[in-house]
Coordinates of C-alpha atoms and ligand atoms in Angstrom, one line a residue:
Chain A
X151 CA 0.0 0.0 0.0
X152 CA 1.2 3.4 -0.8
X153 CA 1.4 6.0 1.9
X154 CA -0.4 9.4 1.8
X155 CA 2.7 11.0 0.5
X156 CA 3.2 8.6 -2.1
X157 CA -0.3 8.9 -3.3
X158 CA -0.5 12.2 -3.2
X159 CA 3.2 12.0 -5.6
X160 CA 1.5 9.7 -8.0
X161 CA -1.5 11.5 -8.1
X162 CA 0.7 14.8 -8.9
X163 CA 2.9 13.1 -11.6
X164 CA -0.4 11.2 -13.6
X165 CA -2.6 14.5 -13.5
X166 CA 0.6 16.5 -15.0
X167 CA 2.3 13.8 -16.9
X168 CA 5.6 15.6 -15.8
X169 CA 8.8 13.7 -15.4
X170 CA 10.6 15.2 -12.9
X171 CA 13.8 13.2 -12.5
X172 CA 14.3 14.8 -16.1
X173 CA 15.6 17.8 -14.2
X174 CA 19.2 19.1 -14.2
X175 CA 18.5 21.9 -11.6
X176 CA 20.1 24.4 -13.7
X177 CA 17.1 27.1 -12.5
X178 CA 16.3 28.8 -15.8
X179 CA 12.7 28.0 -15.3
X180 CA 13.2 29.9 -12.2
X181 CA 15.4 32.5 -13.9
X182 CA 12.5 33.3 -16.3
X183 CA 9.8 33.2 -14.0
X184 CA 7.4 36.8 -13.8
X185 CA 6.3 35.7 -10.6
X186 CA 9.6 34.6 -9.0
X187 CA 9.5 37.6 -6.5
X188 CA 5.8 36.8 -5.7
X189 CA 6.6 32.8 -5.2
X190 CA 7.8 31.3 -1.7
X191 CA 8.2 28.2 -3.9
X192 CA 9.7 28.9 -7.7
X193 CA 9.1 26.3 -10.2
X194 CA 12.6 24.5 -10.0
X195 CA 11.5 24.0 -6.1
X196 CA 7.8 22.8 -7.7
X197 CA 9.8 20.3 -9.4
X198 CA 12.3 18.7 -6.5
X199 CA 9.6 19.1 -4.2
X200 CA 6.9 16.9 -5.7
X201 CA 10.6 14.8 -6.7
X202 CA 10.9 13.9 -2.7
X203 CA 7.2 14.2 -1.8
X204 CA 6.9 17.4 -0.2
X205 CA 3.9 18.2 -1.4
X206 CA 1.6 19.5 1.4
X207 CA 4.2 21.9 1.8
X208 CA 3.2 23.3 -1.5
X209 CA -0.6 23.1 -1.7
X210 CA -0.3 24.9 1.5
X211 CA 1.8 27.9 0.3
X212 CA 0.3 30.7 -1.8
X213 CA 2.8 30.4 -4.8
X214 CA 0.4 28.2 -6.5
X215 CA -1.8 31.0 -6.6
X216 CA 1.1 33.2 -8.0
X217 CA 1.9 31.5 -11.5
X218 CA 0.2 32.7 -14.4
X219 CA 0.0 30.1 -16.6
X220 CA 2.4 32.0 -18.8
X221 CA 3.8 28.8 -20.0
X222 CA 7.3 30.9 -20.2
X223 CA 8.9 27.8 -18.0
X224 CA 7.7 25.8 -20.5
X225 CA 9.0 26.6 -23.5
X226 CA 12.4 27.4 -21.9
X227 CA 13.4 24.8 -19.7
X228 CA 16.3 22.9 -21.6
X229 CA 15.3 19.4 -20.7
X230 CA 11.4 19.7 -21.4
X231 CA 10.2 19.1 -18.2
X232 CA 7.2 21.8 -17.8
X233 CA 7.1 22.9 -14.4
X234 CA 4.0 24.8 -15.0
X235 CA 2.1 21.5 -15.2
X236 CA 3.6 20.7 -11.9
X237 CA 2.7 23.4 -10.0
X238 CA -1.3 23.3 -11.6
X239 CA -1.3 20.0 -10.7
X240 CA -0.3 20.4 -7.1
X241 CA -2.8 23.9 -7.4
X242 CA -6.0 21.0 -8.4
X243 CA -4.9 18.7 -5.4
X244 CA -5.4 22.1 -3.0
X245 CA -8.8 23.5 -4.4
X246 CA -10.4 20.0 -5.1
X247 CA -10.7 19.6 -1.4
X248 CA -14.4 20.3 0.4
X249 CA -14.6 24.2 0.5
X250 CA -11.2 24.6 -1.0
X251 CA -11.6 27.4 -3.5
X252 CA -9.4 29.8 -3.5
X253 CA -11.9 33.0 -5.4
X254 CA -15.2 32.2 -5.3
X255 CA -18.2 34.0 -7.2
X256 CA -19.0 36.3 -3.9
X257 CA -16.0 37.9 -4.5
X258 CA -15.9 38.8 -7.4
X259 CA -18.1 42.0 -7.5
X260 CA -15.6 43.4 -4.7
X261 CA -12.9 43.0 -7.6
X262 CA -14.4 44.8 -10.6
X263 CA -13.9 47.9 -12.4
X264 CA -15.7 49.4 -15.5
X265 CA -12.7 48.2 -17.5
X266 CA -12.6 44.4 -16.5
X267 CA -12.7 42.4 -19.3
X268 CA -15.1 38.7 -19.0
X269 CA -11.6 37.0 -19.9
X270 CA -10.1 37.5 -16.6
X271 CA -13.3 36.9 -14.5
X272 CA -13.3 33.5 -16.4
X273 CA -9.3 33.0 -16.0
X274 CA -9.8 33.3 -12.4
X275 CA -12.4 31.3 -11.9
X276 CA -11.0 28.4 -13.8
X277 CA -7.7 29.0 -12.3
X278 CA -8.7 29.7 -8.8
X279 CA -11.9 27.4 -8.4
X280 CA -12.9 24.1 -9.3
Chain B
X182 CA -13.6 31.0 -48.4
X183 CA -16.1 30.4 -45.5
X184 CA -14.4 29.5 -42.2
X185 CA -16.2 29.0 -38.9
X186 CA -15.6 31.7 -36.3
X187 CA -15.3 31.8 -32.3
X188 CA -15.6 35.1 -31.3
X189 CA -15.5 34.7 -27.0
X190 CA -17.0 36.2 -24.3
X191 CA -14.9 39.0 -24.2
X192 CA -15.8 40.0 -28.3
X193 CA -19.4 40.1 -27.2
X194 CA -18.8 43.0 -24.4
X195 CA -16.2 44.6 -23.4
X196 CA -13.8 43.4 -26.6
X197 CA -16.8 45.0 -29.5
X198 CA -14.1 46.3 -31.6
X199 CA -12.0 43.4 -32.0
X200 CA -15.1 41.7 -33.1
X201 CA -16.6 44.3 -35.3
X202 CA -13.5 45.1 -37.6
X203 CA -12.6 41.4 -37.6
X204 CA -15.5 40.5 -39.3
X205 CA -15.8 43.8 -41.6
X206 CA -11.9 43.1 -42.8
X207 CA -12.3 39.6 -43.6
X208 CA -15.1 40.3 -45.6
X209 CA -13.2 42.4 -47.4
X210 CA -10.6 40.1 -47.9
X211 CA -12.6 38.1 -49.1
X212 CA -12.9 35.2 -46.1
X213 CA -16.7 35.3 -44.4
X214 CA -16.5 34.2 -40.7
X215 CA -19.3 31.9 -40.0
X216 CA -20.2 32.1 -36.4
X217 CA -20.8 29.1 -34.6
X218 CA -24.3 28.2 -33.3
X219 CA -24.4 28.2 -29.7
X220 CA -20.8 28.2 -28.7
X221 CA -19.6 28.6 -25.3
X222 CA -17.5 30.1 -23.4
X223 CA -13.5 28.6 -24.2
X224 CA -12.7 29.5 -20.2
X225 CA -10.1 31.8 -20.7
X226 CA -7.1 29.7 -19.9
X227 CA -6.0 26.3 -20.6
X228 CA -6.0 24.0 -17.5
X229 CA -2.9 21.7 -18.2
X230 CA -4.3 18.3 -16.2
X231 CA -4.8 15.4 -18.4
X232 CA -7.7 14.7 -15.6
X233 CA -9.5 17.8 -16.1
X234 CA -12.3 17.0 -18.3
X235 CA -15.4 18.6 -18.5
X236 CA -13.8 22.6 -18.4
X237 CA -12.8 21.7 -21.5
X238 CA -15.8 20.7 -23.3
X239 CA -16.5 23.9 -24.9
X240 CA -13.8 23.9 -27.2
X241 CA -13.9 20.3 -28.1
X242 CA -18.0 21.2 -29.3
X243 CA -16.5 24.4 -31.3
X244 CA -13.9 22.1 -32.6
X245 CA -16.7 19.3 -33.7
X246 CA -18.7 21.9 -34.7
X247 CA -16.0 23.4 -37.5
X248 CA -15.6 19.4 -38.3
X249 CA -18.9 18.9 -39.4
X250 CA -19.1 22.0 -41.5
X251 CA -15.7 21.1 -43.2
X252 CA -14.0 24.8 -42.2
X253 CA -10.9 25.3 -40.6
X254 CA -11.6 27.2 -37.3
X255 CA -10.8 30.6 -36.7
X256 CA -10.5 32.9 -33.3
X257 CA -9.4 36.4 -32.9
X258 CA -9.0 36.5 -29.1
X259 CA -5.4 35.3 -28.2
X260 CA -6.7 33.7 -25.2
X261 CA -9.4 31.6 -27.1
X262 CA -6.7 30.7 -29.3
X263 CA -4.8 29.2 -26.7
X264 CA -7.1 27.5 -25.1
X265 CA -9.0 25.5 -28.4
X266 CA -5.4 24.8 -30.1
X267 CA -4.2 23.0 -26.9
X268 CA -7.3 21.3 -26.1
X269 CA -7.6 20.0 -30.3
X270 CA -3.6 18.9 -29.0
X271 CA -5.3 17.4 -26.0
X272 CA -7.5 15.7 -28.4
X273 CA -5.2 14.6 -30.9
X274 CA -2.4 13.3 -28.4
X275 CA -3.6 12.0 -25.6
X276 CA -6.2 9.1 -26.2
X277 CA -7.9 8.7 -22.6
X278 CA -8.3 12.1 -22.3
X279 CA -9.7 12.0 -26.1
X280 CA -12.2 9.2 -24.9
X281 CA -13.6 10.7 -21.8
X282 CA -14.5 14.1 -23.4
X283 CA -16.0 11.7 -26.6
X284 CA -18.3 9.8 -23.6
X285 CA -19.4 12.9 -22.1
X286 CA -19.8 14.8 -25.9
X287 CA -21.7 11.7 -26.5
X288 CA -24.7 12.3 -23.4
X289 CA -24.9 16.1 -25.3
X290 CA -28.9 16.2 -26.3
X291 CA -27.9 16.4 -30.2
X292 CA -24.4 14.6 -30.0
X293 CA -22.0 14.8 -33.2
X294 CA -19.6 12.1 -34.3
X295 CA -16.7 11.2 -31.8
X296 CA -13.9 14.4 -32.1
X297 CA -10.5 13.2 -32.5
X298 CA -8.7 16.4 -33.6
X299 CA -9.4 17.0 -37.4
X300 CA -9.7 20.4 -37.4
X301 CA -7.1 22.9 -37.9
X302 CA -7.6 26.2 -35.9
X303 CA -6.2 29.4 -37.2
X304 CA -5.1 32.5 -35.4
X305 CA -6.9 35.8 -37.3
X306 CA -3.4 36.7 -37.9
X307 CA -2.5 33.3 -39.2
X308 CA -5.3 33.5 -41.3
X309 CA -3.7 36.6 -42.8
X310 CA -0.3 34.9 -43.3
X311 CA -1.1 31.7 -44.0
X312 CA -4.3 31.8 -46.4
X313 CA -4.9 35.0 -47.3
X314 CA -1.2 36.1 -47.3
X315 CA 0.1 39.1 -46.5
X316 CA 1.3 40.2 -50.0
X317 CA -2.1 40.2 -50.1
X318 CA -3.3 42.2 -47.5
X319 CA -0.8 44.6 -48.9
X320 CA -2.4 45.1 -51.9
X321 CA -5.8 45.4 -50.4
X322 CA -4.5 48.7 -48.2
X323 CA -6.3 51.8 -49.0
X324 CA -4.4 53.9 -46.3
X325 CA -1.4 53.0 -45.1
X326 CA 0.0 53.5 -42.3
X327 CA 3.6 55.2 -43.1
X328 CA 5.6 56.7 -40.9
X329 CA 3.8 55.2 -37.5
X330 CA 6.1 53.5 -35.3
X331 CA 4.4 50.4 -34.0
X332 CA 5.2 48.1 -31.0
X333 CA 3.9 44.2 -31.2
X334 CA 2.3 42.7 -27.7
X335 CA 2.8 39.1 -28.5
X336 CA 2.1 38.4 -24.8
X337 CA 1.9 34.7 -23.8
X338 CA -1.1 33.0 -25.6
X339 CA -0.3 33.2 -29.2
X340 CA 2.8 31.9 -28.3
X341 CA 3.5 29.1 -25.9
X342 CA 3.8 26.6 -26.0
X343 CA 5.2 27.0 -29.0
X344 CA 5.4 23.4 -30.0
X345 CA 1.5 22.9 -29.7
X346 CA 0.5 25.9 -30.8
X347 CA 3.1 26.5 -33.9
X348 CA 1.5 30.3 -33.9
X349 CA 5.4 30.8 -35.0
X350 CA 9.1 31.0 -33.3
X351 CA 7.8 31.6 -29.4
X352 CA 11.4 33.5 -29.1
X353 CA 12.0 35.5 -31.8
X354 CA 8.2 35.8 -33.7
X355 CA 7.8 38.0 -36.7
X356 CA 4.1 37.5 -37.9
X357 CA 3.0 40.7 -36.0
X358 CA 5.7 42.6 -37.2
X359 CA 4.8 41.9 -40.6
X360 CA 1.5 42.4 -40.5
X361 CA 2.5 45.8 -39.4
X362 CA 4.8 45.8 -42.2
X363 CA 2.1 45.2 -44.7
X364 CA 0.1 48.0 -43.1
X365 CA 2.9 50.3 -44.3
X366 CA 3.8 50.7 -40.8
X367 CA 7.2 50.4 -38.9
X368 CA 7.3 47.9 -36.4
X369 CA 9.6 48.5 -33.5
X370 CA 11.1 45.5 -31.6
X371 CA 11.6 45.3 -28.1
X372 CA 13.1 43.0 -25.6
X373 CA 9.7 42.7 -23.7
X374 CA 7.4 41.5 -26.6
X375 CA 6.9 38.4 -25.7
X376 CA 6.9 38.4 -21.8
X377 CA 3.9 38.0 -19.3
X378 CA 1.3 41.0 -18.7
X379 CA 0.4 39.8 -15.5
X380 CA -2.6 38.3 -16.3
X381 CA -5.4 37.2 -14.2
X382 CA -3.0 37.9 -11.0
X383 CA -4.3 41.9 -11.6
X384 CA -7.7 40.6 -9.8
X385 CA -6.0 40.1 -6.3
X386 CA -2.7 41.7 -6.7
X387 CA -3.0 44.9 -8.9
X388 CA 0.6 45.7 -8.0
X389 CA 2.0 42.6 -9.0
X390 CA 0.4 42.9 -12.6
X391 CA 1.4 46.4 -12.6
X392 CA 5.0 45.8 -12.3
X393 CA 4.9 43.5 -15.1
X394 CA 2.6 45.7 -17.3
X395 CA 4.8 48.7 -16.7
X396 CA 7.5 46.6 -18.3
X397 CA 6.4 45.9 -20.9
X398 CA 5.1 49.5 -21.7
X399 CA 8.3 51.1 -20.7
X400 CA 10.1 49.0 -22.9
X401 CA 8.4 49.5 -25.9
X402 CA 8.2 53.3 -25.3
X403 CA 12.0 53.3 -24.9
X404 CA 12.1 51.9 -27.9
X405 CA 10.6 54.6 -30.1
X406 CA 6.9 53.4 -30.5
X407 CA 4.6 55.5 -30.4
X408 CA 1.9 52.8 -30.0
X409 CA 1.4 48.6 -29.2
X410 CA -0.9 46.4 -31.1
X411 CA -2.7 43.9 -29.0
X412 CA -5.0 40.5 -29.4
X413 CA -5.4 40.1 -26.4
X414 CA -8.2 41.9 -24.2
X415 CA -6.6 40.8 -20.7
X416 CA -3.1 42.6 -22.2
X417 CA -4.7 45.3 -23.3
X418 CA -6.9 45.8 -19.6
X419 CA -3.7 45.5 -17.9
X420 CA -1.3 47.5 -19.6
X421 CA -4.1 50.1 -19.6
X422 CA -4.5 49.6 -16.1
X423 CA -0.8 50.0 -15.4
X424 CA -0.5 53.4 -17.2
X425 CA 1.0 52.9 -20.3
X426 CA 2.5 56.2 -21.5
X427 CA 1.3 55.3 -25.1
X428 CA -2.2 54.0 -27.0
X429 CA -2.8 50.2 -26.6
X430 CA -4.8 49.3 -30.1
X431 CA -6.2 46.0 -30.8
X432 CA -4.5 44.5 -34.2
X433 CA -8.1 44.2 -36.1
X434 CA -8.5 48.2 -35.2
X435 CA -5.0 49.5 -37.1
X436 CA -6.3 47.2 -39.9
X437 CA -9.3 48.2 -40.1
X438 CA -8.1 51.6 -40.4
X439 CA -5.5 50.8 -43.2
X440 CA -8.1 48.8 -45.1
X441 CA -10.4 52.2 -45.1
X442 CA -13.4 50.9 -43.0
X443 CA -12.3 53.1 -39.5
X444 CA -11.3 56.7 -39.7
X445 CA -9.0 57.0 -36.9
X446 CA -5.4 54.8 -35.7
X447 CA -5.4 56.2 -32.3
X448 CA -7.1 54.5 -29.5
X449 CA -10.4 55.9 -28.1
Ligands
SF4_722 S1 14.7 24.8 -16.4 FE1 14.1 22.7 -16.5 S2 16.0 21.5 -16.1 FE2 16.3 23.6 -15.4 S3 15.7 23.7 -13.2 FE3 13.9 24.2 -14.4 S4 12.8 22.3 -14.7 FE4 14.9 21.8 -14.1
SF4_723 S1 4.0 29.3 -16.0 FE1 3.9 29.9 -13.9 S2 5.7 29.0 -13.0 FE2 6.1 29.0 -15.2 S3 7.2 30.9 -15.7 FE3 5.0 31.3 -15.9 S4 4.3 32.2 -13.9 FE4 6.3 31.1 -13.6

């Protein structure tokens, strides 16, 4: 039987279909990161983290809520290993849980302007809600 | 040449323009956009789980939808574009996601054949490259554009990841700067171009997007333009937002203008 750790590793790895012994912890991903000053947790920590299984760790901390899915780690990361898939998957283990969601619908009135376009009430949502 | 069109929540209200001069300039160039009955909502942005499902159904219907009426599909908001050319990826690539979005397309009340990727989705500015040309398009200017000094906003979603998307090189892209180009305008390039706006971070930390905005802005202000062409409504909110020292237009606005069918290039 697998412990709650390992579950929860499994879980992360099959949801993101990241590989994350393909890392070689050079920290571009990291480098090129517009959120790295808003992240406790950049995405080359996403990566070793869910590696050893310190995962509540992350779905506890708010840089899951940072990222924004600008796929920048992506595309640059020399050995293909797409943190950003990593750290929504981890993001999906902590707002699936009961009453988990990090915006809901009562707050978004609080956050509108004239200007606010439907694309980033729906961005949010998806992102921030299950 | 009829192709089936997405226009997006964003195109129906606060994103008019982008709609309205889409349609009138592909008219004129000789492509009719054929909206799609009943479409829904893309979401905005592309969840990357292989065992999130159902958020995604709205673009696999679009998709279907363009299938069945043998057009490629075509969407002008960059976000859109994102989200339907990854989840047609999705689709084509990955065969248990394919067949759980096939067994719930199947419960739909009028449910199409089983959607396994066949239809090729177009960027409005790949359109104008890749079909109609932009040779094309330069012949078909009425008032160009000379002497205006132009900054692209590729942003994020019309380029990565570039391996699924194949909108063009996500480093060094050059379809925006010759669309300018074609325009009679002078694109300026900038180190920033193709960096993050901030995005949907603006809702809870204003100053967070700001920073990033402000870069972007700066950037291509220091770089001698005296305005940036957008596809993207969330770019063009948050650079707005931020303050930009210079006119955010969308792309279908200066073409509109160039093609004669909008008097003025500056934004409102
Ligand atoms: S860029 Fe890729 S290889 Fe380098 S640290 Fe990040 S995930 Fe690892
Ligand atoms: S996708 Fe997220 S983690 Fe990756 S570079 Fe962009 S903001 Fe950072």
């Amino acid at each position: 039987m697998l412990n709650k750790t390992e579950r929860q590793k499994e879980q992360i790895l099959r949801s993101s279909g990241v590989n994350p012994l393909k890392c070689m912890r050079c920290g571009k991903c990291s480098g090129t990161c517009p959120s790295y000053d808003e992240m406790e947790y950049h995405p080359h920590q996403f990566v070793y983290m869910v590696e050893t299984g310190d995962i509540e760790t992350l779905m506890k901390s708010d840089s899951i809520y940072k990222c924004l899915s600008c796929f920048a780690c992506v595309d640059r990361c020399p050995r293909g290993v797409e943190p950003a898939k990593l750290v929504e998957a981890v993001r999906l283990m902590a707002i699936r849980q009961k009453d988990a969601n990090h915006l809901t619908p009562n707050d978004i009135p609080a956050l509108l302007d004239d200007e606010t376009p439907q694309q980033l009430l729906m961005s949010a949502m998806r992102k921030y809600s299950k | 040449m009829k192709v089936s069109y997405f226009p997006g929540c964003t195109l129906r209200t606060k994103a008019k323009d982008l709609d309205f001069y889409a349609r009138k300039c592909a008219e004129i160039l000789g492509v009719e956009l054929c909206e799609i009955e009943n479409w829904q909502c893309c979401g905005a942005a592309f969840v990357s789980a292989k065992d999130e499902v159902a958020s995604k159904l709205s673009s696999v219907r679009a998709l279907a939808a363009a299938r069945d009426a043998e057009q490629p599909l075509v969407t002008v908001c960059s976000a859109c574009h994102n989200v339907i050319k990854q989840t047609n990826h999705a689709m084509q690539t990955d065969a248990e996601f394919a067949a759980k979005a096939n067994l719930y397309m199947s419960q739909d009340k009028e449910p199409t054949e089983a959607y396994n990727g066949e239809t090729t989705v177009y960027h409005y500015l790949e359109l104008l490259r890749d079909v109609v040309g932009f040779d094309k398009l330069k012949e078909a200017v009425k008032n160009p554009l000379t002497g205006k000094k132009i900054a692209a906003y590729y942003g994020c979603m019309l380029l990565r990841p570039g391996k699924v998307l194949g909108f063009d090189d996500p480093e060094n892209p050059t379809i925006i700067e010759n669309f300018i180009r074609a325009l009679g305008a002078e694109p300026v390039i900038y180190s920033y171009r193709n960096e993050c706006c901030g995005s949907y971070a603006v809702l809870e930390d204003a100053e967070a997007a700001k920073k990033k905005s402000n870069k972007v802005s700066e950037n291509a202000a220091d770089n001698g333009a005296e305005m940036i062409v957008t596809a993207c409504p969330l770019c063009k909110y948050n650079l707005e937002k931020s303050g930009s020292s210079i006119p955010v237009v969308y792309f279908t606005e200066l073409l509109a203008t160039a093609l004669g069918v909008k008097e003025d290039t500056d934004a409102e």
